Short mmCIF file of C-alpha atoms in Angstrom, two decimals:
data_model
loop_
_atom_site.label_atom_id
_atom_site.label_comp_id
_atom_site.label_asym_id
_atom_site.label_seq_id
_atom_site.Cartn_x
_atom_site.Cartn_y
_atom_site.Cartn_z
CA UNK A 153 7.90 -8.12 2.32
CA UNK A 154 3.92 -7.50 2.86
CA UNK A 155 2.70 -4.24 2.61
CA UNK A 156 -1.04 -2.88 2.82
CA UNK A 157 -2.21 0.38 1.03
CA UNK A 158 -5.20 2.71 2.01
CA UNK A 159 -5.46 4.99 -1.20
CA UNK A 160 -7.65 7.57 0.41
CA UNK A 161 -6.57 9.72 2.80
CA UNK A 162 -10.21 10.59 3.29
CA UNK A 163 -13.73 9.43 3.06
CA UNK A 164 -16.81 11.66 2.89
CA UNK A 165 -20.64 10.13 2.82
CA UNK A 166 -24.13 11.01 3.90
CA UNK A 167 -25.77 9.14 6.61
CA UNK A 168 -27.60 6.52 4.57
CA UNK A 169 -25.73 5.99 1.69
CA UNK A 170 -23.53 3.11 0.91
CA UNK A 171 -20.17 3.23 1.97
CA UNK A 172 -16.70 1.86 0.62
CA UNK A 173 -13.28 2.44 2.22
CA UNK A 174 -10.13 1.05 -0.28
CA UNK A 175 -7.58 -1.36 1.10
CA UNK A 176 -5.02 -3.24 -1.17
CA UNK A 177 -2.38 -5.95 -0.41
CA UNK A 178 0.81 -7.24 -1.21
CA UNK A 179 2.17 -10.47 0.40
CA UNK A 180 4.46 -13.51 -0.88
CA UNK A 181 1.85 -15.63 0.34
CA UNK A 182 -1.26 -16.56 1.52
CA UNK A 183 -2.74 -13.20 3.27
CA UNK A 184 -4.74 -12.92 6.88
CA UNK A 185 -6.95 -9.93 5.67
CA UNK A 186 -8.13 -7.29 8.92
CA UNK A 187 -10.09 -4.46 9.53
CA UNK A 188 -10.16 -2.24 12.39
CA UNK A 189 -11.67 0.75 13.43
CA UNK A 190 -9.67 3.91 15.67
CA UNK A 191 -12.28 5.85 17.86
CA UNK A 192 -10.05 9.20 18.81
CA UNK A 193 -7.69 8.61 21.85
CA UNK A 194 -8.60 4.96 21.84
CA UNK A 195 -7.07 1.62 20.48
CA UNK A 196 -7.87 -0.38 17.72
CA UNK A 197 -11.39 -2.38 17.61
CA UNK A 198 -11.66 -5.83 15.51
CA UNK A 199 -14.30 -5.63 12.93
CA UNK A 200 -13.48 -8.25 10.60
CA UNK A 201 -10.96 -10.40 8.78
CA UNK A 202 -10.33 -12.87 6.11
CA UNK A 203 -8.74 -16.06 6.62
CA UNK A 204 -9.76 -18.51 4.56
CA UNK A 205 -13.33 -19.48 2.40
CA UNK A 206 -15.96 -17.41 1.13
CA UNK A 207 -14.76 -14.12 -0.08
CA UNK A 208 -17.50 -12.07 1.10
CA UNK A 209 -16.71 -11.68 4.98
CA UNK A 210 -19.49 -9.90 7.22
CA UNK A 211 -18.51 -8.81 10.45
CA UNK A 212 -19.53 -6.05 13.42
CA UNK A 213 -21.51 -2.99 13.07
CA UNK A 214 -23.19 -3.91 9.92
CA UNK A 215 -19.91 -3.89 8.21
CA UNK A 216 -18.49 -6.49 5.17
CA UNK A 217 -15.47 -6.72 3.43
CA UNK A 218 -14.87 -8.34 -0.12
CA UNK A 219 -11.32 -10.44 -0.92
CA UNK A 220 -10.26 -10.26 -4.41
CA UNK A 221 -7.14 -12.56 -4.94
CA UNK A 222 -6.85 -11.19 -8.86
CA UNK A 223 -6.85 -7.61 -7.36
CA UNK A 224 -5.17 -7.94 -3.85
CA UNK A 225 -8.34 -6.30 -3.14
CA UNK A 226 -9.98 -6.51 0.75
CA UNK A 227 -12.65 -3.03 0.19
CA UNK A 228 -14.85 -2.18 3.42
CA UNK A 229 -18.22 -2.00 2.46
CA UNK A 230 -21.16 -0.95 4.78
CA UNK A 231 -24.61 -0.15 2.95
CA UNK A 232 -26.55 2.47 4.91
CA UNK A 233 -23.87 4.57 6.93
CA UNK A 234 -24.41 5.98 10.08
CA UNK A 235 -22.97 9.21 11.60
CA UNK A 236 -21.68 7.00 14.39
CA UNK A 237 -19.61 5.42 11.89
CA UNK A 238 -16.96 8.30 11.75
CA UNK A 239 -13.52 7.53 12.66
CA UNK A 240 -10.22 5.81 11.66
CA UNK A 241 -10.06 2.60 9.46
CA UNK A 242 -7.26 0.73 9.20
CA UNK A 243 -6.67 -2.58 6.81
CA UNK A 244 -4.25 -4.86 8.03
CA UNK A 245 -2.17 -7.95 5.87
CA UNK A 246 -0.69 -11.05 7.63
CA UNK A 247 1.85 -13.28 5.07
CA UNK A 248 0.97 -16.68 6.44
CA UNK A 249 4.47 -17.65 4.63
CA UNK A 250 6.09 -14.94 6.69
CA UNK A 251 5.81 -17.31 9.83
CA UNK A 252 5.12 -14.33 11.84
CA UNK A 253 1.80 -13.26 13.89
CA UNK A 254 2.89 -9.24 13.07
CA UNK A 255 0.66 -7.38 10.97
CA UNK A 256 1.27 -5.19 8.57
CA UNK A 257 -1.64 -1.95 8.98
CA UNK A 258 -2.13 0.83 5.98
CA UNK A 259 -1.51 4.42 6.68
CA UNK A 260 -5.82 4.64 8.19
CA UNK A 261 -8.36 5.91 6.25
CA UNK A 262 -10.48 8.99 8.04
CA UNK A 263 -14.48 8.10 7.39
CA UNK A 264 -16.56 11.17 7.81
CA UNK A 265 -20.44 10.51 8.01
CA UNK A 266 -22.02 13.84 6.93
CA UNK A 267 -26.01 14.23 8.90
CA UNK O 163 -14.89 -12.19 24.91
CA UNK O 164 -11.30 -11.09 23.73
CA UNK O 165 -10.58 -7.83 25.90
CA UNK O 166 -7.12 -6.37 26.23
CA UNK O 167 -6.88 -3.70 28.62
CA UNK O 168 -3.94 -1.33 29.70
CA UNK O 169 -3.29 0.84 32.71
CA UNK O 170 -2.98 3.57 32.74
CA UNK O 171 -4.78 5.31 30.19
CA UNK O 172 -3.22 8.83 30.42
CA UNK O 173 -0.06 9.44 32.40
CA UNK O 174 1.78 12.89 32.73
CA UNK O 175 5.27 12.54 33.83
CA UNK O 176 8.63 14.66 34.01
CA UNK O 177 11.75 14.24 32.07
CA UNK O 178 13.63 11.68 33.08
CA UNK O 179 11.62 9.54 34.95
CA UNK O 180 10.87 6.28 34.38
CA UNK O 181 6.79 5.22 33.13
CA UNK O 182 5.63 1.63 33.50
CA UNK O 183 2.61 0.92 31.25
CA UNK O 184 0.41 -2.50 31.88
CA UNK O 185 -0.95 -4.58 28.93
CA UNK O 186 -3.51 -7.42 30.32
CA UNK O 187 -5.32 -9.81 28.22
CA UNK O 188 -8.63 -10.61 30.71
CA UNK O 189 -10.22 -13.46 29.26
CA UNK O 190 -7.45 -15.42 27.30
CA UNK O 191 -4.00 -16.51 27.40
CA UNK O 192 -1.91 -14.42 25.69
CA UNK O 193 0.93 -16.20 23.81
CA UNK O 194 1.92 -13.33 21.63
CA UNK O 195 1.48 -9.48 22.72
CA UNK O 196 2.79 -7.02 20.45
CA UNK O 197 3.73 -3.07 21.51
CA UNK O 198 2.96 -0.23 18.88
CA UNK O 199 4.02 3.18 18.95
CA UNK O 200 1.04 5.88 16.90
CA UNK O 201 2.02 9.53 15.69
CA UNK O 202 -0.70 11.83 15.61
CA UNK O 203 -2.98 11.16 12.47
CA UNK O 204 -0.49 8.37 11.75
CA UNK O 205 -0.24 4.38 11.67
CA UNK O 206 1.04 2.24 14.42
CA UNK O 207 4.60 1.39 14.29
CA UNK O 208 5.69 -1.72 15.95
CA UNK O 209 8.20 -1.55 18.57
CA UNK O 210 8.37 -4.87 19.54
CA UNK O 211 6.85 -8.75 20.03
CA UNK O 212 6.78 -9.97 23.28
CA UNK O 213 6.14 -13.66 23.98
CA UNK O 214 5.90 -15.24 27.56
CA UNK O 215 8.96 -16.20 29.07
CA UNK O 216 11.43 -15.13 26.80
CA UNK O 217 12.77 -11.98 25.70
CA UNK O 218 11.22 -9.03 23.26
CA UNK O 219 11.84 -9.07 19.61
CA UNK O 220 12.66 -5.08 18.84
CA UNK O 221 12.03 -4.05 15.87
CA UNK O 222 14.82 -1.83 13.95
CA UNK O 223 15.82 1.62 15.57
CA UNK O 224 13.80 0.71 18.73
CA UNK O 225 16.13 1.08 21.59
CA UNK O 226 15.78 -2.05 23.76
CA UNK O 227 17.41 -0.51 26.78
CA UNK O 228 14.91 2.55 26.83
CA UNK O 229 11.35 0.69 26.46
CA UNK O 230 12.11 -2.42 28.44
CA UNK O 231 9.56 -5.29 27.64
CA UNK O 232 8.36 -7.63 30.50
CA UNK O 233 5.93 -10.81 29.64
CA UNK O 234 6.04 -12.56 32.69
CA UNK O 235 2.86 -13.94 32.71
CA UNK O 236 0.38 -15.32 29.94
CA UNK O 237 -2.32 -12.49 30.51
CA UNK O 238 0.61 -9.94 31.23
CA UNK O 239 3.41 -7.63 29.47
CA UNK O 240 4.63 -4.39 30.76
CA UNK O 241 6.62 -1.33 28.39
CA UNK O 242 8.53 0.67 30.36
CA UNK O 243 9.53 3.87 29.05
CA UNK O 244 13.33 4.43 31.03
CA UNK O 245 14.48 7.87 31.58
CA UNK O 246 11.37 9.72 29.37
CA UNK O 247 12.35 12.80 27.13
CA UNK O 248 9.53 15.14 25.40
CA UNK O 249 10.01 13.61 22.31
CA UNK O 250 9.07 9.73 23.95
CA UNK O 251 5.28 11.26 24.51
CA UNK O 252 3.12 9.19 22.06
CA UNK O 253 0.63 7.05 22.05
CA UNK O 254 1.38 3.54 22.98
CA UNK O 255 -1.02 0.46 21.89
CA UNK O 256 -0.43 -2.98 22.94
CA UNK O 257 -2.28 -5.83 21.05
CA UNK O 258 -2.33 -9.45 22.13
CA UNK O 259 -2.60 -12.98 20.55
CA UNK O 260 -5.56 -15.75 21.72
CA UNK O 261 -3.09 -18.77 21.80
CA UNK O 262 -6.18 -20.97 21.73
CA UNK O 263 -7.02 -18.89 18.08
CA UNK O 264 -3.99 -17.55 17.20
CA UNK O 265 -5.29 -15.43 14.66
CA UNK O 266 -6.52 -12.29 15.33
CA UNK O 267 -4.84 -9.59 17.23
CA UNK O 268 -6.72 -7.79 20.02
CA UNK O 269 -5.58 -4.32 20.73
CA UNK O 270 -5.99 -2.34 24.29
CA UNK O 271 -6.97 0.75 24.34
CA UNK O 272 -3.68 2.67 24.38
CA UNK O 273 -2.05 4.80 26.43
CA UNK O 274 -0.89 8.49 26.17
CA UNK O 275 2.07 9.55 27.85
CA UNK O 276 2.97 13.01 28.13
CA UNK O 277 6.64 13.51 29.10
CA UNK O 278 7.35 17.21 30.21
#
């Protein structure tokens, strides 16, 4: 069975600083890594995933994500964060050995990006 | 590109009736959509996988016979919610599968129903 954890409930940073939000994985297999983002009362937006290749994946917004494969590690990373930034982050896992399109999503991490 | 939409956005209904809720992928072919079900400050739960043609996968506990799945179409599925009770008021996210990339899903952006 895959399974995806978010370790932090909540994320506080000042507008500016870098920013990190914690994602780890478990899968049988080869993983589809995903992050989205959760505006309030809206659905899910695509910011970036990991498939295959380099292990440093950039995608919208400014944000990146790293893959580990020795620490079933997929971290959001931004470096400057905006106040616009705030809202719900959710990491996602897909077992390519699963045969399955679901995804498995972490419990969301709340990013708050203090003025 | 990649834009899932739903309709409606917000519907307020009474107990008991019946609430139709419309998941269109507008610039792909959908081979894949997926329904999820979000708590309040919660994750989505997956109710079910709906691929064109053929019936919904449910997942476990997810009564089949109260949120009927329809994918008639390739840019098309409809959840209806049969016979709503206060406690079916949620927010309900569909997501749908490019079949020309079938990687990534592509959510809508949800729909609250409010059963009274």
């Amino acid at each position: 069975a895959q399974s995806v954890a978010q370790p932090e409930d909540q994320v506080n940073v000042a507008e500016g600083n870098p920013l990190t939000v914690k994602c780890t994985y478990s899968v049988s297999g080869n993983p589809y890594l995903f992050w989205y983002v959760q505006y309030p009362n809206r659905g899910l937006q695509f910011l970036l995933k990991y498939i295959t290749g380099d292990n440093l994946v950039k995608g919208s917004y400014g944000f990146e994500a790293e893959f580990n494969k020795s620490q079933t590690s997929f971290h959001l990373k931004k470096p400057s964060a905006l106040v616009s930034d705030s809202a719900l982050y959710f990491c996602a896992v897909r077992d390519l050995g699963a045969g399955s399109y679901q995804l498995t999503f972490g419990k969301g991490t709340k990013l708050s990006v203090i003025p | 590109g990649a834009v899932v939409s739903q309709h409606p956005s917000r519907v307020i209904c009474k107990s008991g009736t019946s609430v139709k809720i419309e998941c269109r992928s507008l610039d792909f072919q959908a081979t894949t959509m997926f329904w999820y079900r979000q708590f309040p400050k919660q994750s989505l739960m997956l109710m079910a996988t709906s691929n064109e043609g053929s019936k919904a996968t449910y997942e476990q506990g997810v009564e089949k016979d109260k949120f009927l799945i329809n994918h008639a179409s390739l840019t098309l599925s409809t959840l209806t919610v049969t016979s709503a009770h206060p406690e079916d008021s949620s927010f309900y996210i569909c997501s749908a599968i490019d079949r020309q990339s079938a990687e990534t899903q592509y959510f809508g952006p949800g729909t609250r129903l409010l059963v009274l």
